[in-house]
Amino acid sequence: MQEDKMERYQRQIILPGIGTSGQQKLKASKVLVVGAGGLGCAVLPYLAAAGIGTIGIIDGDKIEESNLHRQILYSSEQLGLSKAKEAANSIIKTNPGIEISVFEEFLTAKNAAETFSGFDLVIDATDNLFIRYVIDDTCLACNKPFVYGSIHQFQGQVSVFNFEGGPSYRDIFPEENGAAPNCAEAGVLGTTVGLIGMLQASEAMKILLGIGEVLSGKLLIYNLLNNSQQVFEFGNAPVPKKPHISVSFEMMSPKEALHGEAVLLDVREPGEIPEVKLDKLIQLPLSLLEEGVEKLNPEDEFWIFCQSGVRSRKAADLLYRRGFRKLKLIRGGAKDLLTEAKSEKPGKVSL
C-alpha cells in the first residue's frame, strides 16, 4: 500500500493489533455482502471506509420508497434503480481505492457456490430465511465463515458461523421457520438496522485482522427499547453433519406470471390485503396447505405467491415433499402482482 494512501487509515492503524500489517490484511481481503437493503446499507460504508480491498455486492432488487427510512445509501431520485449498482456507486465515492464487484441478481442455491468462490468471507444482510440456509450450506461446503445478522422490529441478532470449525447456522436454527415475518411484514426501525449492520462489519474486520473475540458459537441479541444485551452460547451439532442440499425453485416476475398458463396459488391468510382475483387463481393459506393439498393436482404447474415471498417458499417446500414438481415462485408478492395485473388488464382484477 502506497504511503500517500496510508493517511486515510491512520486512526485505525495506530490501534493495538492492527498497525500497517493489519491494514495490508484488510487491503488484501475480499468480502461478499449478500443483500443491499437495510443491513447492507449499514455494513457497506464501514467496510469501504476501513479499506477492505475487494467488496462484492449481490442483490437483484430495486430501490423502493418504503426502503428509504432505513436504507441510507439511497435517495428519492434513485427509486426504481438497482440496489447493488447504486450501493456500489455510493461506497466507491467513500473510498475510490477499493474494488467493487456488483452482481445484479438474487442469490440462489444455483449461483451461490460460484459467487462465493472469489471471496474470503460472506456477510448475510438479507431478510430471507431460505437464503440464509443457502448461505450457511454453501459456506460450510466452501469452508468460508459468514457473519449473520437479523432484525425483528426493535431487536437484532448477530453471530458468526462456520468460523475455524465453529458451529453453523443450522446448529442453532436446525429447521427453517417459514412463518417468521420479514421487515415488510413485521416493521423495522432504521436505527435497529444501523446498529446491527455496524456490529456485523466489526465482526468481519475482527475475523480478517485476527484480533479480538469473534462471535463464533455465540448469539448476541440486542433490544433497542430497553438497551438490553444478551449473549447465548451454543455448540456444534452432536453428530457429524453433511451440507444440506436445498431445493431451488425458479423465480419469475409478476409480469411473467400473468402471461403463463399455470395455476396461481395464493398462500396468504384470509383477509390479507390487497385482495387479488385473477383467472386460474387458487387461494389456499399456508396454515391450511398441509390438509388441503389433496385438493391440488400434482400434475398441474403452480406459481406461488404470498405477501412478500417468505410463505411462498415454505409452501413450495411442502408441496415438493408431497410430490409436486412443477413449482415456481413469483418474485415480490401480492402487491406487485396486483399492480402489474391492473396495468395490463384493468378489467380482470378486483380489489
mmCIF file of C-alpha atoms in Angstrom:
data_model
loop_
_atom_site.group_PDB
_atom_site.id
_atom_site.type_symbol
_atom_site.label_atom_id
_atom_site.label_comp_id
_atom_site.label_asym_id
_atom_site.label_seq_id
_atom_site.Cartn_x
_atom_site.Cartn_y
_atom_site.Cartn_z
ATOM 1 C CA MET A 1 0.000 0.000 0.000
ATOM 2 C CA GLN A 2 1.430 3.337 -1.056
ATOM 3 C CA GLU A 3 2.476 5.755 1.664
ATOM 4 C CA ASP A 4 0.232 8.522 0.304
ATOM 5 C CA LYS A 5 -2.762 6.208 0.763
ATOM 6 C CA MET A 6 -1.972 5.292 4.372
ATOM 7 C CA GLU A 7 -3.003 8.634 5.822
ATOM 8 C CA ARG A 8 -6.662 7.742 5.173
ATOM 9 C CA TYR A 9 -6.391 4.829 7.630
ATOM 10 C CA GLN A 10 -4.014 6.391 10.160
ATOM 11 C CA ARG A 11 -6.518 6.464 13.031
ATOM 12 C CA GLN A 12 -7.158 2.742 12.806
ATOM 13 C CA ILE A 13 -3.565 1.803 12.002
ATOM 14 C CA ILE A 14 -2.462 3.142 15.389
ATOM 15 C CA LEU A 15 -4.878 0.800 17.192
ATOM 16 C CA PRO A 16 -3.306 -2.132 19.080
ATOM 17 C CA GLY A 17 -3.354 -5.265 16.952
ATOM 18 C CA ILE A 18 -3.778 -3.503 13.620
ATOM 19 C CA GLY A 19 -0.792 -1.461 12.509
ATOM 20 C CA THR A 20 0.451 -1.303 8.932
ATOM 21 C CA SER A 21 0.431 -5.083 8.600
ATOM 22 C CA GLY A 22 -3.199 -5.231 9.670
ATOM 23 C CA GLN A 23 -4.128 -2.586 7.152
ATOM 24 C CA GLN A 24 -2.402 -4.642 4.499
ATOM 25 C CA LYS A 25 -4.545 -7.617 5.524
ATOM 26 C CA LEU A 26 -7.694 -5.566 5.025
ATOM 27 C CA LYS A 27 -6.442 -4.380 1.642
ATOM 28 C CA ALA A 28 -5.876 -7.992 0.561
ATOM 29 C CA SER A 29 -9.280 -9.162 1.829
ATOM 30 C CA LYS A 30 -12.343 -9.926 -0.265
ATOM 31 C CA VAL A 31 -15.749 -9.695 1.388
ATOM 32 C CA LEU A 32 -19.130 -10.516 -0.153
ATOM 33 C CA VAL A 33 -22.249 -8.801 1.183
ATOM 34 C CA VAL A 34 -25.464 -10.644 0.352
ATOM 35 C CA GLY A 35 -28.189 -8.032 0.214
ATOM 36 C CA ALA A 36 -28.018 -4.274 -0.283
ATOM 37 C CA GLY A 37 -31.054 -3.451 1.836
ATOM 38 C CA GLY A 38 -31.094 -2.089 5.376
ATOM 39 C CA LEU A 39 -28.294 -4.206 6.826
ATOM 40 C CA GLY A 40 -26.251 -3.959 3.644
ATOM 41 C CA CYS A 41 -26.519 -0.174 3.662
ATOM 42 C CA ALA A 42 -25.133 -0.165 7.219
ATOM 43 C CA VAL A 43 -22.375 -2.706 6.571
ATOM 44 C CA LEU A 44 -21.036 -1.497 3.227
ATOM 45 C CA PRO A 45 -19.896 2.054 4.070
ATOM 46 C CA TYR A 46 -17.823 0.848 7.029
ATOM 47 C CA LEU A 47 -16.183 -1.928 5.032
ATOM 48 C CA ALA A 48 -15.303 0.552 2.312
ATOM 49 C CA ALA A 49 -14.062 3.216 4.708
ATOM 50 C CA ALA A 50 -11.912 0.671 6.561
ATOM 51 C CA GLY A 51 -10.100 -0.231 3.343
ATOM 52 C CA ILE A 52 -11.395 -3.716 2.550
ATOM 53 C CA GLY A 53 -9.660 -4.290 -0.779
ATOM 54 C CA THR A 54 -12.481 -6.005 -2.649
ATOM 55 C CA ILE A 55 -16.161 -5.809 -1.767
ATOM 56 C CA GLY A 56 -18.808 -7.850 -3.540
ATOM 57 C CA ILE A 57 -22.482 -6.856 -3.530
ATOM 58 C CA ILE A 58 -25.198 -9.255 -4.690
ATOM 59 C CA ASP A 59 -28.832 -8.132 -4.840
ATOM 60 C CA GLY A 60 -31.376 -8.284 -7.649
ATOM 61 C CA ASP A 61 -33.816 -5.877 -6.004
ATOM 62 C CA LYS A 62 -34.756 -2.323 -6.991
ATOM 63 C CA ILE A 63 -34.983 0.715 -4.724
ATOM 64 C CA GLU A 64 -38.490 1.457 -3.415
ATOM 65 C CA GLU A 65 -39.788 4.408 -1.453
ATOM 66 C CA SER A 66 -40.554 2.223 1.575
ATOM 67 C CA ASN A 67 -36.818 1.398 1.753
ATOM 68 C CA LEU A 68 -35.621 4.951 2.275
ATOM 69 C CA HIS A 69 -36.237 5.320 6.025
ATOM 70 C CA ARG A 70 -33.538 2.730 6.770
ATOM 71 C CA GLN A 71 -31.529 2.131 3.572
ATOM 72 C CA ILE A 72 -29.445 5.243 3.906
ATOM 73 C CA LEU A 73 -27.280 4.798 0.804
ATOM 74 C CA TYR A 74 -30.237 5.697 -1.426
ATOM 75 C CA SER A 75 -32.316 8.785 -2.153
ATOM 76 C CA SER A 76 -35.712 9.570 -3.688
ATOM 77 C CA GLU A 77 -34.056 10.268 -7.042
ATOM 78 C CA GLN A 78 -32.902 6.624 -7.234
ATOM 79 C CA LEU A 79 -36.299 4.935 -6.977
ATOM 80 C CA GLY A 80 -36.556 2.008 -9.364
ATOM 81 C CA LEU A 81 -32.796 1.647 -9.801
ATOM 82 C CA SER A 82 -30.655 -1.374 -8.919
ATOM 83 C CA LYS A 83 -29.752 -1.541 -5.230
ATOM 84 C CA ALA A 84 -26.485 -3.374 -5.894
ATOM 85 C CA LYS A 85 -25.332 -0.898 -8.510
ATOM 86 C CA GLU A 86 -26.354 2.220 -6.609
ATOM 87 C CA ALA A 87 -24.808 0.933 -3.380
ATOM 88 C CA ALA A 88 -21.563 0.354 -5.261
ATOM 89 C CA ASN A 89 -21.685 3.875 -6.726
ATOM 90 C CA SER A 90 -22.111 5.286 -3.218
ATOM 91 C CA ILE A 91 -19.318 3.445 -1.433
ATOM 92 C CA ILE A 92 -16.781 3.938 -4.227
ATOM 93 C CA LYS A 93 -17.155 7.657 -3.527
ATOM 94 C CA THR A 94 -16.346 6.926 0.109
ATOM 95 C CA ASN A 95 -13.142 5.163 -0.874
ATOM 96 C CA PRO A 96 -12.021 5.229 -4.535
ATOM 97 C CA GLY A 97 -9.075 2.999 -3.647
ATOM 98 C CA ILE A 98 -11.113 -0.203 -3.299
ATOM 99 C CA GLU A 99 -12.517 -2.597 -5.884
ATOM 100 C CA ILE A 100 -16.199 -3.495 -6.070
ATOM 101 C CA SER A 101 -17.830 -6.480 -7.747
ATOM 102 C CA VAL A 102 -21.525 -5.998 -8.463
ATOM 103 C CA PHE A 103 -23.953 -8.874 -9.004
ATOM 104 C CA GLU A 104 -27.337 -7.515 -10.068
ATOM 105 C CA GLU A 105 -29.162 -10.748 -9.292
ATOM 106 C CA PHE A 106 -30.681 -12.577 -6.361
ATOM 107 C CA LEU A 107 -28.622 -15.206 -4.579
ATOM 108 C CA THR A 108 -29.932 -18.737 -5.180
ATOM 109 C CA ALA A 109 -28.857 -22.285 -4.421
ATOM 110 C CA LYS A 110 -27.714 -22.480 -8.047
ATOM 111 C CA ASN A 111 -25.386 -19.452 -8.143
ATOM 112 C CA ALA A 112 -24.179 -19.397 -4.520
ATOM 113 C CA ALA A 113 -21.087 -21.611 -4.818
ATOM 114 C CA GLU A 114 -19.762 -19.819 -7.899
ATOM 115 C CA THR A 115 -20.440 -16.390 -6.407
ATOM 116 C CA PHE A 116 -18.800 -17.213 -3.057
ATOM 117 C CA SER A 117 -15.684 -18.696 -4.659
ATOM 118 C CA GLY A 118 -13.936 -15.354 -5.124
ATOM 119 C CA PHE A 119 -14.347 -14.119 -1.535
ATOM 120 C CA ASP A 120 -12.794 -14.768 1.878
ATOM 121 C CA LEU A 121 -15.960 -14.398 3.919
ATOM 122 C CA VAL A 122 -19.652 -13.702 3.450
ATOM 123 C CA ILE A 123 -21.879 -11.236 5.291
ATOM 124 C CA ASP A 124 -25.561 -12.117 5.453
ATOM 125 C CA ALA A 125 -27.513 -8.872 5.026
ATOM 126 C CA THR A 126 -30.771 -10.456 3.869
ATOM 127 C CA ASP A 127 -34.175 -10.881 5.482
ATOM 128 C CA ASN A 128 -34.900 -14.156 3.686
ATOM 129 C CA LEU A 129 -34.844 -17.290 5.834
ATOM 130 C CA PHE A 130 -34.385 -19.733 2.963
ATOM 131 C CA ILE A 131 -31.451 -17.788 1.508
ATOM 132 C CA ARG A 132 -29.844 -17.763 4.957
ATOM 133 C CA TYR A 133 -29.759 -21.560 4.878
ATOM 134 C CA VAL A 134 -28.309 -21.434 1.365
ATOM 135 C CA ILE A 135 -25.573 -19.104 2.640
ATOM 136 C CA ASP A 136 -24.828 -21.409 5.564
ATOM 137 C CA ASP A 137 -24.766 -24.592 3.492
ATOM 138 C CA THR A 138 -22.576 -23.043 0.798
ATOM 139 C CA CYS A 139 -20.140 -21.517 3.287
ATOM 140 C CA LEU A 140 -19.876 -24.855 5.063
ATOM 141 C CA ALA A 141 -19.178 -26.657 1.784
ATOM 142 C CA CYS A 142 -16.662 -23.989 0.678
ATOM 143 C CA ASN A 143 -15.039 -23.599 4.116
ATOM 144 C CA LYS A 144 -15.821 -19.909 4.434
ATOM 145 C CA PRO A 145 -17.064 -18.056 7.543
ATOM 146 C CA PHE A 146 -20.169 -15.950 7.375
ATOM 147 C CA VAL A 147 -21.327 -13.105 9.565
ATOM 148 C CA TYR A 148 -25.006 -13.331 10.411
ATOM 149 C CA GLY A 149 -27.369 -10.513 11.266
ATOM 150 C CA SER A 150 -31.151 -10.357 11.527
ATOM 151 C CA ILE A 151 -33.785 -7.870 12.621
ATOM 152 C CA HIS A 152 -37.198 -8.194 14.225
ATOM 153 C CA GLN A 153 -38.848 -4.867 14.948
ATOM 154 C CA PHE A 154 -36.729 -3.270 17.747
ATOM 155 C CA GLN A 155 -34.476 -6.276 18.261
ATOM 156 C CA GLY A 156 -31.462 -7.573 16.362
ATOM 157 C CA GLN A 157 -29.173 -10.593 16.403
ATOM 158 C CA VAL A 158 -25.548 -11.070 15.376
ATOM 159 C CA SER A 159 -23.354 -14.170 15.211
ATOM 160 C CA VAL A 160 -20.531 -15.725 13.182
ATOM 161 C CA PHE A 161 -20.910 -19.187 11.670
ATOM 162 C CA ASN A 162 -18.528 -21.706 10.088
ATOM 163 C CA PHE A 163 -15.505 -19.950 11.584
ATOM 164 C CA GLU A 164 -12.441 -22.156 12.166
ATOM 165 C CA GLY A 165 -14.528 -25.277 12.653
ATOM 166 C CA GLY A 166 -17.098 -23.495 14.804
ATOM 167 C CA PRO A 167 -20.869 -24.031 14.720
ATOM 168 C CA SER A 168 -23.015 -23.346 11.688
ATOM 169 C CA TYR A 169 -26.364 -21.600 11.380
ATOM 170 C CA ARG A 170 -28.119 -24.982 11.337
ATOM 171 C CA ASP A 171 -26.533 -25.857 14.689
ATOM 172 C CA ILE A 172 -28.593 -23.187 16.420
ATOM 173 C CA PHE A 173 -31.503 -22.973 13.952
ATOM 174 C CA PRO A 174 -31.811 -26.566 12.639
ATOM 175 C CA GLU A 175 -35.171 -26.138 10.937
ATOM 176 C CA GLU A 176 -36.349 -23.322 8.715
ATOM 177 C CA ASN A 177 -39.167 -21.351 10.302
ATOM 178 C CA GLY A 178 -41.083 -20.122 7.285
ATOM 179 C CA ALA A 179 -43.630 -18.370 9.488
ATOM 180 C CA ALA A 180 -41.146 -15.757 10.700
ATOM 181 C CA PRO A 181 -42.015 -12.360 9.174
ATOM 182 C CA ASN A 182 -39.555 -10.153 7.314
ATOM 183 C CA CYS A 183 -39.259 -6.379 7.574
ATOM 184 C CA ALA A 184 -42.130 -5.795 5.153
ATOM 185 C CA GLU A 185 -44.465 -7.788 7.384
ATOM 186 C CA ALA A 186 -43.189 -7.048 10.912
ATOM 187 C CA GLY A 187 -41.896 -3.488 10.557
ATOM 188 C CA VAL A 188 -38.446 -2.183 11.399
ATOM 189 C CA LEU A 189 -36.804 0.871 12.944
ATOM 190 C CA GLY A 190 -33.939 2.269 10.912
ATOM 191 C CA THR A 191 -31.592 2.646 13.869
ATOM 192 C CA THR A 192 -32.015 -1.043 14.734
ATOM 193 C CA VAL A 193 -30.780 -1.955 11.276
ATOM 194 C CA GLY A 194 -27.911 0.520 11.531
ATOM 195 C CA LEU A 195 -26.672 -0.839 14.854
ATOM 196 C CA ILE A 196 -26.804 -4.500 13.828
ATOM 197 C CA GLY A 197 -25.137 -3.739 10.499
ATOM 198 C CA MET A 198 -22.255 -1.975 12.228
ATOM 199 C CA LEU A 199 -21.804 -4.940 14.573
ATOM 200 C CA GLN A 200 -21.639 -7.231 11.540
ATOM 201 C CA ALA A 201 -18.986 -5.033 9.947
ATOM 202 C CA SER A 202 -16.999 -5.138 13.195
ATOM 203 C CA GLU A 203 -17.138 -8.948 13.337
ATOM 204 C CA ALA A 204 -15.972 -9.170 9.726
ATOM 205 C CA MET A 205 -12.969 -6.943 10.388
ATOM 206 C CA LYS A 206 -12.038 -8.859 13.554
ATOM 207 C CA ILE A 207 -12.011 -12.061 11.523
ATOM 208 C CA LEU A 208 -9.893 -10.547 8.759
ATOM 209 C CA LEU A 209 -7.452 -8.937 11.185
ATOM 210 C CA GLY A 210 -7.254 -11.889 13.559
ATOM 211 C CA ILE A 211 -7.987 -9.763 16.615
ATOM 212 C CA GLY A 212 -10.477 -9.767 19.454
ATOM 213 C CA GLU A 213 -13.096 -12.347 20.360
ATOM 214 C CA VAL A 214 -15.237 -13.371 17.403
ATOM 215 C CA LEU A 215 -18.906 -14.218 17.989
ATOM 216 C CA SER A 216 -18.390 -17.812 16.902
ATOM 217 C CA GLY A 217 -20.572 -20.132 18.956
ATOM 218 C CA LYS A 218 -22.283 -17.098 20.457
ATOM 219 C CA LEU A 219 -25.522 -15.336 19.562
ATOM 220 C CA LEU A 220 -25.708 -11.668 20.559
ATOM 221 C CA ILE A 221 -29.224 -10.276 20.967
ATOM 222 C CA TYR A 222 -29.719 -6.532 21.382
ATOM 223 C CA ASN A 223 -33.015 -4.813 22.213
ATOM 224 C CA LEU A 224 -33.134 -1.103 21.454
ATOM 225 C CA LEU A 225 -36.256 -0.423 23.526
ATOM 226 C CA ASN A 226 -34.631 -1.285 26.851
ATOM 227 C CA ASN A 227 -30.949 -1.289 25.814
ATOM 228 C CA SER A 228 -30.612 -4.893 26.972
ATOM 229 C CA GLN A 229 -27.895 -7.101 25.539
ATOM 230 C CA GLN A 230 -27.688 -10.865 25.920
ATOM 231 C CA VAL A 231 -25.171 -13.386 24.623
ATOM 232 C CA PHE A 232 -26.159 -17.045 24.320
ATOM 233 C CA GLU A 233 -23.549 -19.734 23.749
ATOM 234 C CA PHE A 234 -24.124 -22.784 21.546
ATOM 235 C CA GLY A 235 -22.002 -25.536 20.050
ATOM 236 C CA ASN A 236 -21.688 -27.754 17.026
ATOM 237 C CA ALA A 237 -24.332 -30.357 16.329
ATOM 238 C CA PRO A 238 -23.605 -33.554 18.311
ATOM 239 C CA VAL A 239 -23.390 -35.694 15.178
ATOM 240 C CA PRO A 240 -21.275 -35.118 12.062
ATOM 241 C CA LYS A 241 -23.300 -33.243 9.511
ATOM 242 C CA LYS A 242 -23.251 -33.105 5.760
ATOM 243 C CA PRO A 243 -24.097 -29.914 3.897
ATOM 244 C CA HIS A 244 -27.846 -29.778 3.421
ATOM 245 C CA ILE A 245 -28.897 -29.738 -0.212
ATOM 246 C CA SER A 246 -31.574 -27.083 -0.588
ATOM 247 C CA VAL A 247 -34.188 -27.362 -3.307
ATOM 248 C CA SER A 248 -34.011 -24.355 -5.598
ATOM 249 C CA PHE A 249 -37.231 -23.088 -7.166
ATOM 250 C CA GLU A 250 -37.256 -20.887 -10.225
ATOM 251 C CA MET A 251 -38.228 -17.279 -9.577
ATOM 252 C CA MET A 252 -40.397 -15.344 -12.001
ATOM 253 C CA SER A 253 -41.555 -11.761 -12.255
ATOM 254 C CA PRO A 254 -45.216 -10.768 -11.767
ATOM 255 C CA LYS A 255 -45.395 -9.907 -15.457
ATOM 256 C CA GLU A 256 -44.205 -13.384 -16.469
ATOM 257 C CA ALA A 257 -46.727 -14.955 -14.108
ATOM 258 C CA LEU A 258 -49.648 -13.096 -15.658
ATOM 259 C CA HIS A 259 -48.818 -14.325 -19.155
ATOM 260 C CA GLY A 260 -48.405 -18.007 -18.257
ATOM 261 C CA GLU A 261 -50.832 -20.913 -18.249
ATOM 262 C CA ALA A 262 -50.053 -22.272 -14.784
ATOM 263 C CA VAL A 263 -52.277 -22.143 -11.724
ATOM 264 C CA LEU A 264 -51.559 -19.141 -9.475
ATOM 265 C CA LEU A 265 -51.512 -20.193 -5.821
ATOM 266 C CA ASP A 266 -52.092 -17.509 -3.161
ATOM 267 C CA VAL A 267 -50.926 -18.873 0.220
ATOM 268 C CA ARG A 268 -51.788 -15.797 2.302
ATOM 269 C CA GLU A 269 -54.305 -15.905 5.119
ATOM 270 C CA PRO A 270 -57.945 -14.846 4.573
ATOM 271 C CA GLY A 271 -58.459 -11.102 4.860
ATOM 272 C CA GLU A 272 -54.918 -10.056 3.940
ATOM 273 C CA ILE A 273 -54.757 -7.083 1.623
ATOM 274 C CA PRO A 274 -54.539 -6.399 -1.188
ATOM 275 C CA GLU A 275 -57.060 -8.970 -2.364
ATOM 276 C CA VAL A 276 -56.104 -10.422 -5.722
ATOM 277 C CA LYS A 277 -58.647 -12.060 -8.031
ATOM 278 C CA LEU A 278 -57.294 -13.485 -11.253
ATOM 279 C CA ASP A 279 -58.138 -16.245 -13.676
ATOM 280 C CA LYS A 280 -56.648 -19.613 -12.707
ATOM 281 C CA LEU A 281 -56.043 -18.449 -9.123
ATOM 282 C CA ILE A 282 -56.485 -20.672 -6.088
ATOM 283 C CA GLN A 283 -56.449 -19.268 -2.567
ATOM 284 C CA LEU A 284 -55.131 -21.805 -0.060
ATOM 285 C CA PRO A 285 -53.459 -20.373 3.077
ATOM 286 C CA LEU A 286 -50.131 -21.841 4.133
ATOM 287 C CA SER A 287 -51.679 -22.715 7.503
ATOM 288 C CA LEU A 288 -54.187 -24.986 5.728
ATOM 289 C CA LEU A 289 -51.959 -26.234 2.924
ATOM 290 C CA GLU A 290 -50.962 -29.497 4.642
ATOM 291 C CA GLU A 291 -54.556 -30.631 4.946
ATOM 292 C CA GLY A 292 -55.716 -29.010 1.721
ATOM 293 C CA VAL A 293 -53.009 -30.406 -0.530
ATOM 294 C CA GLU A 294 -55.277 -33.281 -1.562
ATOM 295 C CA LYS A 295 -57.415 -30.750 -3.437
ATOM 296 C CA LEU A 296 -54.476 -29.919 -5.728
ATOM 297 C CA ASN A 297 -53.394 -31.936 -8.748
ATOM 298 C CA PRO A 298 -49.642 -32.718 -8.603
ATOM 299 C CA GLU A 299 -49.603 -32.864 -12.407
ATOM 300 C CA ASP A 300 -50.535 -29.172 -12.626
ATOM 301 C CA GLU A 301 -47.945 -26.396 -12.613
ATOM 302 C CA PHE A 302 -48.231 -23.951 -9.713
ATOM 303 C CA TRP A 303 -46.811 -20.445 -9.493
ATOM 304 C CA ILE A 304 -46.906 -19.420 -5.853
ATOM 305 C CA PHE A 305 -47.065 -16.025 -4.137
ATOM 306 C CA CYS A 306 -47.765 -14.532 -0.714
ATOM 307 C CA GLN A 307 -47.255 -11.081 0.758
ATOM 308 C CA SER A 308 -43.501 -10.796 0.278
ATOM 309 C CA GLY A 309 -42.039 -14.226 -0.542
ATOM 310 C CA VAL A 310 -41.356 -15.943 2.803
ATOM 311 C CA ARG A 311 -44.502 -18.091 2.962
ATOM 312 C CA SER A 312 -44.479 -18.927 -0.744
ATOM 313 C CA ARG A 313 -41.053 -20.543 -0.298
ATOM 314 C CA LYS A 314 -42.383 -22.568 2.656
ATOM 315 C CA ALA A 315 -45.418 -23.634 0.604
ATOM 316 C CA ALA A 316 -43.203 -24.744 -2.285
ATOM 317 C CA ASP A 317 -41.095 -26.857 0.091
ATOM 318 C CA LEU A 318 -44.206 -28.524 1.476
ATOM 319 C CA LEU A 319 -45.630 -29.246 -1.965
ATOM 320 C CA TYR A 320 -42.281 -30.556 -3.196
ATOM 321 C CA ARG A 321 -42.172 -33.041 -0.329
ATOM 322 C CA ARG A 322 -45.646 -34.205 -1.352
ATOM 323 C CA GLY A 323 -44.558 -34.999 -4.897
ATOM 324 C CA PHE A 324 -45.282 -31.729 -6.710
ATOM 325 C CA ARG A 325 -42.507 -30.915 -9.164
ATOM 326 C CA LYS A 326 -43.870 -28.126 -11.370
ATOM 327 C CA LEU A 327 -43.390 -25.268 -8.920
ATOM 328 C CA LYS A 328 -42.219 -21.691 -9.363
ATOM 329 C CA LEU A 329 -42.179 -18.670 -7.042
ATOM 330 C CA ILE A 330 -43.482 -15.252 -8.043
ATOM 331 C CA ARG A 331 -40.977 -12.580 -7.046
ATOM 332 C CA GLY A 332 -42.236 -9.734 -4.889
ATOM 333 C CA GLY A 333 -45.708 -10.510 -3.609
ATOM 334 C CA ALA A 334 -49.398 -9.799 -3.905
ATOM 335 C CA LYS A 335 -48.950 -6.043 -4.217
ATOM 336 C CA ASP A 336 -46.529 -6.341 -7.134
ATOM 337 C CA LEU A 337 -48.720 -8.928 -8.863
ATOM 338 C CA LEU A 338 -51.806 -6.768 -8.447
ATOM 339 C CA THR A 339 -50.049 -3.643 -9.721
ATOM 340 C CA GLU A 340 -48.844 -5.464 -12.823
ATOM 341 C CA ALA A 341 -52.252 -7.022 -13.460
ATOM 342 C CA LYS A 342 -54.073 -3.689 -13.140
ATOM 343 C CA SER A 343 -51.687 -2.009 -15.556
ATOM 344 C CA GLU A 344 -52.142 -4.722 -18.169
ATOM 345 C CA LYS A 345 -55.764 -5.820 -17.842
ATOM 346 C CA PRO A 346 -57.750 -3.495 -15.565
ATOM 347 C CA GLY A 347 -60.981 -5.352 -16.179
ATOM 348 C CA LYS A 348 -59.594 -8.664 -14.975
ATOM 349 C CA VAL A 349 -58.599 -7.627 -11.476
ATOM 350 C CA SER A 350 -60.628 -6.502 -8.487
ATOM 351 C CA LEU A 351 -59.856 -5.171 -5.035
#
